[in-house]
């Protein structure tokens, strides 16, 4: 197709409340590291409520909360003990209701994280499975297999978990259970109707409390088809992941689950929304998660995986707008989240792939490359990429702290780390340092205990340089990253228009320029030489130097 006009004809945001998600700016809160209201070192639900004005002032349309449920924190809360409660260390259901009310009063929607691929090993269903024994209906809710060898002393297969180490765990009676992630995260058996019922109950529980939508964790993993004789890891690795028939990933059958969920979402007015975390092989496979009778939207991580490079960015935008138009969904754009190295740091690293490790879906820092990071270049490119992203049609997902231009914390001591990806990875040089570096509690003030995060310090130590990125410090500087994000989000609201764009040729390979239906234009200079605009062109966001867009900078122009 020509990439001149993309995705034309799809609705404009705001014409219908049910379509609020289509071009929303969604801000991801990692609750334990956002704000600590009671001074126990862990961020909490009241912390979010206390910062409702900050979120409103930033101009976001929705907040997505990573898991806040009771959890032993074997995987930062993605090991859920009880899907319908709040971790007592983070508050109560009443606190949750207060937070929803505070955000709703300010016009901010609430999205919660649903983790349906696995529970924690402390979930009552898993405890019951262990207690009930082999062959029981309780065990059938998870994936148990007899071990090999005379007494089942060998694992049923040699599979590796995504965080490293084996994916099968013995339970002492000759049986083993399967876990894609940490040992404490047994995978559910989605062929079992009790599992379906559990999650329909959970979706209604949060929807009834006023939650507006759901982020679906590992959405491409739920459906599994394990033959009687299990393939080896090498055989699994060699199998096609694009035909919908892989035994473990992105099976076509998974969409039946989401059609069932859609019927629940549509019981509500406006319908509850969902966005799939689905790390699948192609944009075509991803689009299957974003259909109107399924989850409706799916994360597109292509920009997050790209270099700061004009050709890559253009290609990704063109492809994804075409895909989302084909399903009737809207595209999603992400540069940072709680699983990857913050984009300011990624862009500051020398040859990207050399200093990052890929672990499952996550790009994480390998080795200790702090001395190799060009912080200034990373910060400059990150802001340019963010402002490019915020001008695109579709939803923008921001990760807490990126509005501050925050960098990854690379030098966390092993004893202060929490991520199972770090501990299960055999070799930090190869397997990376894990994901704690983007989960360090936010700096709210330039001075004081844990930079204003909370009275008792931070559960992952903050470096001294966090002071320079603190909210109150950036607040006072009109040119700060925070104030630039605020201006961008306010303007985005004002300029928002139909979900399409048209590329304008710039005569330079390293400069992209696109125009939205109402004339709103975005110009990003990915290169190191200034890019001159036409006489009289004056940006509404970003500054020219001598009539030109400086190196590694984005500007917006009004139509
Ligand atoms: C998703 C989450 C990640 C978590 C994993 C297992 O990829 O984003 O943080 O570790 O699922 O639940």
Coordinates of C-alpha atoms and ligand atoms in Angstrom, one line a residue:
X1 CA 0.0 0.0 0.0
X2 CA 1.0 3.6 -0.3
X3 CA 1.9 5.1 3.0
X4 CA 0.5 8.5 2.0
X5 CA -2.8 8.3 3.8
X6 CA -3.3 5.8 6.6
X7 CA -6.2 4.5 8.5
X8 CA -8.6 7.1 7.2
X9 CA -12.2 7.0 8.1
X10 CA -11.9 5.7 11.7
X11 CA -13.7 7.7 14.5
X12 CA -12.3 10.8 16.1
X13 CA -11.7 10.7 19.8
X14 CA -14.4 12.2 21.9
X15 CA -17.3 11.8 19.5
X16 CA -18.4 8.9 21.7
X17 CA -17.5 8.1 25.3
X18 CA -17.2 4.4 24.5
X19 CA -14.3 5.2 22.2
X20 CA -12.3 7.1 24.9
X21 CA -9.5 4.6 24.7
X22 CA -8.8 5.0 21.0
X23 CA -6.4 8.0 21.4
X24 CA -5.9 8.0 25.1
X25 CA -2.7 8.9 26.9
X26 CA -2.3 6.1 29.5
X27 CA 0.1 6.5 32.3
X28 CA 1.5 3.3 33.8
X29 CA 1.9 3.3 37.6
X30 CA 4.1 0.6 39.1
X31 CA 2.4 1.0 42.5
X32 CA 5.1 -0.2 44.8
X33 CA 7.5 2.4 43.4
X34 CA 5.2 5.4 42.8
X35 CA 4.5 7.1 46.1
X36 CA 4.5 5.7 49.7
X37 CA 1.8 7.3 51.8
X38 CA 2.3 5.4 55.0
X39 CA 6.1 5.4 55.2
X40 CA 6.7 1.7 55.1
X41 CA 9.1 1.8 52.1
X42 CA 6.6 0.5 49.6
X43 CA 4.5 2.6 47.4
X44 CA 0.7 2.2 47.9
X45 CA -2.8 2.9 46.7
X46 CA -3.1 6.0 48.9
X47 CA 0.1 7.2 47.4
X48 CA -1.6 7.2 44.0
X49 CA -4.6 9.1 45.4
X50 CA -2.3 11.7 46.9
X51 CA -0.8 12.3 43.5
X52 CA -4.1 12.5 41.7
X53 CA -3.5 16.2 41.1
X54 CA -0.1 15.6 39.8
X55 CA -1.6 13.1 37.3
X56 CA -4.3 15.5 36.3
X57 CA -1.7 18.3 35.9
X58 CA 0.3 16.1 33.7
X59 CA -2.7 15.7 31.5
X60 CA -3.1 11.9 31.2
X61 CA -6.4 10.4 30.2
X62 CA -6.0 7.1 32.1
X63 CA -3.9 5.4 34.7
X64 CA -2.9 1.7 34.3
X65 CA -1.9 0.1 37.6
X66 CA 0.5 -2.8 37.6
X67 CA -0.6 -5.5 40.1
X68 CA -1.4 -4.3 43.6
X69 CA -3.0 -7.6 44.7
X70 CA -1.8 -9.7 47.6
X71 CA 1.5 -11.2 46.6
X72 CA 4.7 -12.6 47.9
X73 CA 6.5 -10.4 45.3
X74 CA 8.3 -13.3 43.7
X75 CA 7.8 -11.4 40.5
X76 CA 7.0 -7.8 41.5
X77 CA 3.3 -8.6 42.1
X78 CA 2.8 -10.6 38.9
X79 CA 2.6 -13.6 41.2
X80 CA -1.0 -13.0 42.4
X81 CA -2.3 -14.7 45.6
X82 CA -5.9 -13.3 45.3
X83 CA -7.2 -11.5 42.2
X84 CA -10.0 -9.7 44.1
X85 CA -8.2 -7.9 46.9
X86 CA -5.5 -5.3 47.6
X87 CA -2.2 -6.3 49.1
X88 CA -2.5 -5.2 52.8
X89 CA 0.9 -3.5 52.5
X90 CA -0.6 -1.4 49.7
X91 CA -3.9 -0.6 51.3
X92 CA -7.5 -1.9 51.3
X93 CA -10.4 -2.2 48.9
X94 CA -11.8 1.0 50.5
X95 CA -8.5 2.8 49.6
X96 CA -8.9 1.4 46.1
X97 CA -12.4 2.8 45.8
X98 CA -11.2 6.2 47.1
X99 CA -8.4 6.2 44.5
X100 CA -10.9 5.4 41.7
X101 CA -13.2 8.2 42.9
X102 CA -10.3 10.7 43.1
X103 CA -9.1 9.8 39.6
X104 CA -12.6 9.8 38.1
X105 CA -13.3 13.2 39.6
X106 CA -10.4 14.5 37.6
X107 CA -11.6 12.8 34.4
X108 CA -8.9 10.1 34.6
X109 CA -9.9 6.5 33.8
X110 CA -8.5 3.5 35.6
X111 CA -7.1 0.4 34.1
X112 CA -6.0 -2.6 36.2
X113 CA -3.6 -5.4 35.3
X114 CA -5.1 -8.9 35.0
X115 CA -2.6 -11.8 35.2
X116 CA -4.5 -14.8 33.8
X117 CA -1.6 -17.0 32.5
X118 CA -0.5 -18.0 36.0
X119 CA -1.4 -17.4 39.7
X120 CA 1.1 -17.4 42.5
X121 CA 1.8 -20.7 44.3
X122 CA 0.1 -19.2 47.3
X123 CA -3.3 -18.8 45.5
X124 CA -6.0 -20.9 47.1
X125 CA -6.6 -22.8 43.9
X126 CA -2.9 -23.8 43.8
X127 CA -2.8 -24.8 47.4
X128 CA -5.9 -26.9 46.9
X129 CA -4.2 -28.5 43.8
X130 CA -1.2 -29.5 45.9
X131 CA -3.4 -30.8 48.8
X132 CA -5.8 -32.8 46.6
X133 CA -3.1 -34.8 44.9
X134 CA -2.6 -36.6 41.6
X135 CA -5.5 -36.9 39.2
X136 CA -7.8 -34.7 41.3
X137 CA -10.1 -32.0 39.7
X138 CA -8.1 -29.4 41.7
X139 CA -4.9 -30.4 40.0
X140 CA -6.6 -30.1 36.6
X141 CA -6.8 -26.4 37.0
X142 CA -3.0 -26.1 36.6
X143 CA -0.6 -28.0 34.3
X144 CA 0.7 -31.1 36.2
X145 CA 2.5 -34.0 34.6
X146 CA 4.1 -37.2 35.9
X147 CA 7.9 -36.9 36.0
X148 CA 10.0 -39.3 34.0
X149 CA 12.0 -42.1 35.6
X150 CA 10.8 -44.9 37.9
X151 CA 9.5 -42.5 40.6
X152 CA 9.0 -39.4 38.5
X153 CA 12.3 -38.1 39.7
X154 CA 13.1 -36.4 36.3
X155 CA 11.2 -33.5 34.8
X156 CA 8.6 -34.3 32.2
X157 CA 10.6 -32.2 29.7
X158 CA 13.8 -30.1 29.6
X159 CA 12.0 -26.8 29.1
X160 CA 13.6 -23.6 30.3
X161 CA 11.5 -20.9 32.0
X162 CA 11.5 -17.4 30.6
X163 CA 13.4 -16.1 33.6
X164 CA 16.1 -18.8 33.3
X165 CA 16.3 -22.2 35.0
X166 CA 13.9 -25.1 34.5
X167 CA 10.2 -24.6 33.7
X168 CA 9.0 -27.8 35.5
X169 CA 8.9 -28.0 39.3
X170 CA 8.5 -31.3 41.3
X171 CA 5.8 -31.4 44.1
X172 CA 7.1 -34.4 45.9
X173 CA 4.7 -37.1 44.7
X174 CA 6.1 -37.9 41.3
X175 CA 4.3 -35.0 39.7
X176 CA 5.6 -31.7 38.4
X177 CA 3.9 -28.5 37.5
X178 CA 4.7 -26.1 34.6
X179 CA 5.7 -22.5 35.0
X180 CA 6.6 -20.2 32.2
X181 CA 8.0 -17.6 34.6
X182 CA 9.2 -18.0 38.2
X183 CA 8.8 -21.2 40.2
X184 CA 6.2 -19.3 42.3
X185 CA 4.1 -18.7 39.2
X186 CA 2.3 -21.9 38.2
X187 CA 0.6 -21.7 34.8
X188 CA -3.2 -22.2 34.8
X189 CA -4.8 -24.9 32.6
X190 CA -7.2 -22.8 30.5
X191 CA -9.0 -26.0 29.3
X192 CA -10.5 -26.2 32.8
X193 CA -13.9 -24.4 33.2
X194 CA -13.2 -23.4 36.8
X195 CA -10.3 -21.2 35.5
X196 CA -12.7 -19.5 33.1
X197 CA -15.2 -18.9 35.9
X198 CA -12.5 -17.5 38.2
X199 CA -11.5 -14.8 35.7
X200 CA -15.0 -13.9 34.7
X201 CA -15.7 -13.4 38.4
X202 CA -12.6 -11.2 38.6
X203 CA -13.4 -9.1 35.6
X204 CA -16.9 -8.4 36.9
X205 CA -15.6 -7.7 40.4
X206 CA -13.3 -4.8 39.2
X207 CA -15.8 -3.6 36.6
X208 CA -18.5 -3.4 39.3
X209 CA -16.0 -1.2 41.4
X210 CA -15.8 1.2 38.5
X211 CA -12.7 0.1 36.8
X212 CA -12.7 1.2 33.2
X213 CA -10.5 -1.4 31.6
X214 CA -7.9 -4.1 31.9
X215 CA -4.3 -4.7 30.7
X216 CA -4.0 -8.4 30.0
X217 CA -0.6 -9.9 31.1
X218 CA 0.9 -12.5 28.8
X219 CA -2.3 -12.6 26.7
X220 CA -0.7 -14.8 24.1
X221 CA 0.2 -17.6 26.6
X222 CA -3.1 -18.8 28.1
X223 CA -4.1 -21.5 25.6
X224 CA -1.8 -24.5 25.5
X225 CA -1.9 -27.8 23.8
X226 CA 0.5 -30.3 25.4
X227 CA 0.7 -33.7 23.7
X228 CA 1.1 -36.9 25.7
X229 CA 4.8 -37.0 24.8
X230 CA 6.2 -33.6 25.3
X231 CA 8.6 -32.1 22.7
X232 CA 12.1 -31.1 23.8
X233 CA 13.0 -27.4 24.3
X234 CA 15.0 -27.6 21.0
X235 CA 11.9 -29.0 19.2
X236 CA 9.8 -26.2 20.8
X237 CA 12.2 -23.6 19.6
X238 CA 12.1 -24.9 16.1
X239 CA 8.3 -24.7 15.8
X240 CA 6.4 -22.1 13.9
X241 CA 5.0 -19.4 16.0
X242 CA 3.0 -17.8 13.2
X243 CA 0.4 -20.4 12.3
X244 CA -1.6 -20.4 15.6
X245 CA -0.7 -24.0 16.4
X246 CA 2.4 -23.7 18.6
X247 CA 1.9 -25.8 21.8
X248 CA 2.6 -22.9 24.1
X249 CA 2.4 -19.5 22.4
X250 CA -0.1 -17.4 20.4
X251 CA -2.5 -20.3 19.7
X252 CA -5.6 -19.4 17.7
X253 CA -7.7 -21.0 20.4
X254 CA -6.8 -18.2 22.9
X255 CA -9.2 -15.9 21.1
X256 CA -12.2 -17.9 22.3
X257 CA -11.3 -16.9 25.8
X258 CA -11.3 -13.2 24.8
X259 CA -14.6 -13.5 23.0
X260 CA -16.0 -14.8 26.3
X261 CA -14.4 -11.8 28.1
X262 CA -15.7 -9.4 25.5
X263 CA -19.3 -10.4 26.4
X264 CA -18.6 -9.4 30.0
X265 CA -17.0 -6.1 29.0
X266 CA -20.0 -5.3 26.9
X267 CA -22.3 -5.9 29.9
X268 CA -21.1 -2.4 31.1
X269 CA -21.8 1.1 29.9
X270 CA -19.5 2.3 28.6
X271 CA -18.1 -1.2 27.8
X272 CA -14.9 -2.0 29.7
X273 CA -11.8 -1.9 27.5
X274 CA -8.8 -4.2 27.3
X275 CA -5.3 -4.1 26.0
X276 CA -3.3 -7.3 25.3
X277 CA 0.3 -7.7 26.2
X278 CA 1.1 -10.1 23.4
X279 CA 4.7 -10.5 22.3
X280 CA 3.8 -12.3 19.1
X281 CA 5.8 -12.8 15.9
X282 CA 4.2 -10.4 13.4
X283 CA 1.8 -7.3 13.4
X284 CA -0.7 -9.6 11.7
X285 CA -0.7 -12.0 14.7
X286 CA -0.9 -9.1 17.1
X287 CA -4.0 -7.7 15.2
X288 CA -5.9 -10.8 16.2
X289 CA -5.9 -9.7 19.8
X290 CA -7.2 -6.3 18.9
X291 CA -10.5 -7.2 17.2
X292 CA -13.8 -5.7 18.5
X293 CA -15.1 -9.1 19.5
X294 CA -11.8 -9.8 21.4
X295 CA -9.7 -7.6 23.6
X296 CA -10.0 -4.6 21.3
X297 CA -6.5 -3.3 21.5
X298 CA -3.0 -4.8 21.7
X299 CA 0.3 -3.4 22.7
X300 CA 2.6 -2.6 19.8
X301 CA 6.2 -2.8 21.1
X302 CA 7.9 -2.1 17.8
X303 CA 9.1 1.4 18.7
X304 CA 10.3 0.1 22.0
X305 CA 12.5 -2.4 20.1
X306 CA 13.7 0.0 17.5
X307 CA 16.8 2.2 17.5
X308 CA 16.4 6.0 17.3
X309 CA 16.3 5.8 13.6
X310 CA 14.1 7.6 11.1
X311 CA 13.7 4.7 8.6
X312 CA 12.8 2.3 11.4
X313 CA 10.3 4.7 13.0
X314 CA 8.6 5.4 9.7
X315 CA 8.3 1.8 8.7
X316 CA 6.9 0.8 12.1
X317 CA 4.3 3.6 12.1
X318 CA 3.1 2.9 8.5
X319 CA 2.8 -0.9 9.2
X320 CA 1.0 -0.5 12.5
X321 CA -1.5 2.1 11.4
X322 CA -2.4 -0.2 8.5
X323 CA -2.8 -3.2 10.9
X324 CA -5.0 -1.3 13.3
X325 CA -7.1 0.1 10.5
X326 CA -7.7 -3.4 9.3
X327 CA -9.1 -4.6 12.6
X328 CA -11.0 -1.5 13.5
X329 CA -8.7 -1.0 16.5
X330 CA -6.4 1.9 17.2
X331 CA -2.7 1.6 17.4
X332 CA -0.7 1.7 20.7
X333 CA 2.7 3.2 21.1
X334 CA 5.2 2.4 23.9
X335 CA 8.8 3.4 24.5
X336 CA 9.2 2.3 28.1
X337 CA 7.5 0.1 30.7
X338 CA 8.4 -1.8 33.8
X339 CA 10.0 -4.7 31.8
X340 CA 12.6 -2.8 29.8
X341 CA 15.5 -0.4 30.2
X342 CA 14.2 3.2 30.2
X343 CA 14.4 4.7 26.7
X344 CA 16.5 7.6 27.8
X345 CA 19.2 5.0 28.7
X346 CA 18.7 2.7 25.8
X347 CA 19.3 5.6 23.4
X348 CA 22.4 6.6 25.3
X349 CA 24.0 3.2 25.0
X350 CA 26.6 2.3 22.3
X351 CA 25.6 -0.3 19.8
X352 CA 22.3 -1.1 21.2
X353 CA 22.2 -4.8 20.9
X354 CA 25.7 -5.2 22.4
X355 CA 24.8 -3.7 25.8
X356 CA 21.3 -5.1 26.1
X357 CA 20.2 -8.7 26.7
X358 CA 16.9 -10.1 25.6
X359 CA 15.2 -12.2 28.2
X360 CA 11.8 -13.4 27.2
X361 CA 10.0 -10.2 26.3
X362 CA 12.3 -7.9 28.1
X363 CA 15.3 -5.8 27.0
X364 CA 17.5 -5.5 30.0
X365 CA 20.9 -4.1 30.7
X366 CA 23.7 -6.6 30.3
X367 CA 26.8 -6.3 32.4
X368 CA 27.5 -2.9 34.1
X369 CA 27.6 -0.4 31.3
X370 CA 27.1 2.7 33.4
X371 CA 30.4 4.2 32.1
X372 CA 29.4 3.6 28.5
X373 CA 26.1 5.6 28.6
X374 CA 26.0 9.0 26.9
X375 CA 23.4 10.4 29.2
X376 CA 22.9 13.7 27.4
X377 CA 22.4 12.0 24.0
X378 CA 20.0 9.5 25.6
X379 CA 18.0 12.3 27.2
X380 CA 17.8 14.3 24.0
X381 CA 16.8 11.4 21.8
X382 CA 14.3 10.2 24.4
X383 CA 12.4 13.5 24.5
X384 CA 12.5 13.7 20.7
X385 CA 11.1 10.1 20.4
X386 CA 8.4 10.8 23.1
X387 CA 7.2 13.9 21.3
X388 CA 7.1 12.0 18.0
X389 CA 5.1 9.3 19.7
X390 CA 2.7 11.8 21.3
X391 CA 1.8 13.2 17.9
X392 CA 0.9 9.8 16.4
X393 CA -2.7 8.7 15.9
X394 CA -3.7 6.1 18.5
X395 CA -3.0 5.5 22.2
X396 CA 0.2 6.5 23.9
X397 CA 1.3 4.5 26.9
X398 CA 3.7 6.3 29.2
X399 CA 5.7 4.7 32.0
X400 CA 6.0 6.5 35.4
X401 CA 9.1 8.6 35.5
X402 CA 9.6 8.9 31.8
X403 CA 7.9 12.4 32.0
X404 CA 10.9 13.3 34.2
X405 CA 13.4 12.0 31.6
X406 CA 14.5 9.5 34.2
X407 CA 17.4 7.1 33.3
X408 CA 17.7 3.5 34.2
X409 CA 19.5 2.8 37.5
X410 CA 22.3 0.5 36.4
X411 CA 24.4 0.1 39.5
X412 CA 22.0 -1.6 42.0
X413 CA 23.8 -4.0 44.3
X414 CA 22.9 -7.7 43.9
X415 CA 21.6 -7.7 47.5
X416 CA 19.2 -4.9 46.7
X417 CA 17.8 -6.4 43.6
X418 CA 14.4 -8.0 43.5
X419 CA 13.7 -9.2 40.0
X420 CA 13.6 -13.0 39.5
X421 CA 15.0 -12.4 36.0
X422 CA 18.2 -11.3 37.7
X423 CA 18.4 -14.2 40.2
X424 CA 17.4 -16.9 37.8
X425 CA 19.7 -15.7 34.9
X426 CA 22.9 -17.7 35.1
X427 CA 25.2 -14.9 33.9
X428 CA 24.6 -11.2 34.3
X429 CA 26.9 -10.5 31.2
X430 CA 24.7 -12.6 29.0
X431 CA 21.3 -12.6 30.8
X432 CA 21.3 -9.0 31.9
X433 CA 20.8 -7.2 35.2
X434 CA 17.1 -7.7 35.4
X435 CA 14.4 -5.1 35.5
X436 CA 14.9 -3.4 38.9
X437 CA 16.7 -0.5 37.2
X438 CA 13.4 0.9 35.9
X439 CA 11.5 0.1 39.0
X440 CA 13.4 2.3 41.5
X441 CA 10.9 4.5 43.5
X442 CA 10.2 7.9 41.9
X443 CA 11.9 11.1 43.1
X444 CA 9.3 13.7 44.1
X445 CA 11.5 16.2 45.8
X446 CA 15.2 17.1 45.3
X447 CA 16.0 16.6 49.0
X448 CA 14.6 14.7 51.9
X449 CA 14.0 11.1 52.8
X450 CA 14.0 9.0 49.6
X451 CA 13.5 12.1 47.5
X452 CA 9.9 12.5 48.8
X453 CA 8.9 9.0 47.9
X454 CA 8.1 8.1 51.5
X455 CA 9.3 8.6 55.1
X456 CA 11.0 5.2 55.4
X457 CA 13.3 5.2 52.4
X458 CA 12.8 3.3 49.2
X459 CA 12.5 -0.4 48.8
X460 CA 15.1 -0.3 46.0
X461 CA 17.8 2.3 46.8
X462 CA 17.7 5.5 44.7
X463 CA 21.0 7.0 43.5
X464 CA 22.1 10.5 44.4
X465 CA 21.6 11.7 40.8
X466 CA 17.8 11.2 41.2
X467 CA 17.8 14.6 42.9
X468 CA 18.2 16.3 39.5
X469 CA 15.1 14.6 38.1
X470 CA 12.8 15.2 41.1
X471 CA 9.3 16.5 40.3
X472 CA 9.8 19.7 42.4
X473 CA 13.1 20.5 40.7
X474 CA 11.7 20.0 37.2
X475 CA 8.5 21.8 38.2
X476 CA 10.6 25.0 38.7
X477 CA 12.3 24.8 35.3
X478 CA 10.1 25.7 32.3
X479 CA 12.4 23.9 30.0
X480 CA 12.4 20.6 32.0
X481 CA 11.3 17.3 30.6
X482 CA 8.3 17.3 32.9
X483 CA 7.1 20.7 31.8
X484 CA 7.6 19.7 28.1
X485 CA 5.5 16.6 28.6
X486 CA 2.8 18.8 30.3
X487 CA 2.7 21.2 27.4
X488 CA 2.7 18.3 24.9
X489 CA -0.2 16.6 26.6
X490 CA -2.2 19.8 26.9
X491 CA -1.6 20.6 23.2
X492 CA -2.4 17.0 22.2
X493 CA -5.8 17.4 23.7
X494 CA -6.4 20.6 21.9
X495 CA -5.1 19.3 18.5
X496 CA -6.5 15.8 18.6
X497 CA -8.0 14.8 15.4
X498 CA -8.9 11.7 13.1
X499 CA -6.8 8.6 13.4
X500 CA -4.6 9.1 10.3
X501 CA -1.5 10.8 9.1
X502 CA 0.2 11.6 5.9
X503 CA 4.0 11.6 5.5
X504 CA 5.6 14.7 4.0
X505 CA 8.8 14.3 2.2
X506 CA 11.7 16.2 3.8
X507 CA 14.5 15.6 1.4
X508 CA 16.5 14.1 4.3
X509 CA 16.7 10.4 5.3
X510 CA 17.1 11.3 8.9
X511 CA 14.1 13.7 9.2
X512 CA 10.5 12.6 9.4
X513 CA 7.6 14.9 9.0
X514 CA 3.9 14.0 9.1
X515 CA 0.6 15.8 9.1
X516 CA -2.6 14.9 10.8
X517 CA -6.1 15.6 9.2
X518 CA -6.5 19.0 10.9
X519 CA -3.0 20.2 9.8
X520 CA -1.2 19.3 13.0
X521 CA 2.4 18.5 12.0
X522 CA 5.2 16.7 13.7
X523 CA 8.8 17.1 12.5
X524 CA 11.5 14.9 14.1
X525 CA 15.1 15.4 13.3
X526 CA 16.8 12.1 14.0
X527 CA 20.1 13.3 12.7
X528 CA 23.0 15.5 14.0
X529 CA 22.6 18.4 11.5
X530 CA 19.9 21.1 11.9
X531 CA 16.9 20.9 9.6
X532 CA 15.7 24.2 8.3
X533 CA 11.9 24.8 8.2
X534 CA 10.3 27.1 5.6
X535 CA 10.3 30.8 6.3
X536 CA 7.6 31.8 8.7
X537 CA 6.9 28.3 10.1
X538 CA 6.8 28.6 13.9
X539 CA 6.4 25.6 16.2
X540 CA 3.7 25.4 18.9
X541 CA 5.9 22.9 20.7
X542 CA 9.7 22.8 20.7
X543 CA 12.1 25.6 19.7
X544 CA 13.9 26.3 16.5
X545 CA 17.5 27.6 16.4
X546 CA 18.1 30.0 13.6
X547 CA 14.9 28.8 11.9
X548 CA 16.0 25.2 12.0
X549 CA 15.0 22.1 14.0
X550 CA 18.1 21.3 16.0
X551 CA 19.7 17.8 16.0
X552 CA 17.7 15.0 17.8
X553 CA 14.7 17.2 18.4
X554 CA 11.0 17.1 17.7
X555 CA 8.8 20.2 17.0
X556 CA 5.0 20.4 16.5
X557 CA 3.3 22.9 14.2
X558 CA -0.3 23.8 14.1
X559 CA -2.3 23.6 10.9
Ligands
LIG1 C1 4.5 -9.8 31.9 C2 4.8 -8.6 32.8 C3 6.1 -8.9 33.5 C4 5.9 -10.2 34.3 C5 5.5 -11.4 33.3 C6 5.0 -12.5 34.1 O1 5.5 -9.8 30.8 O2 4.8 -7.4 32.1 O3 6.5 -7.9 34.4 O4 7.2 -10.6 34.8 O5 4.4 -11.0 32.5 O6 3.8 -12.2 34.7

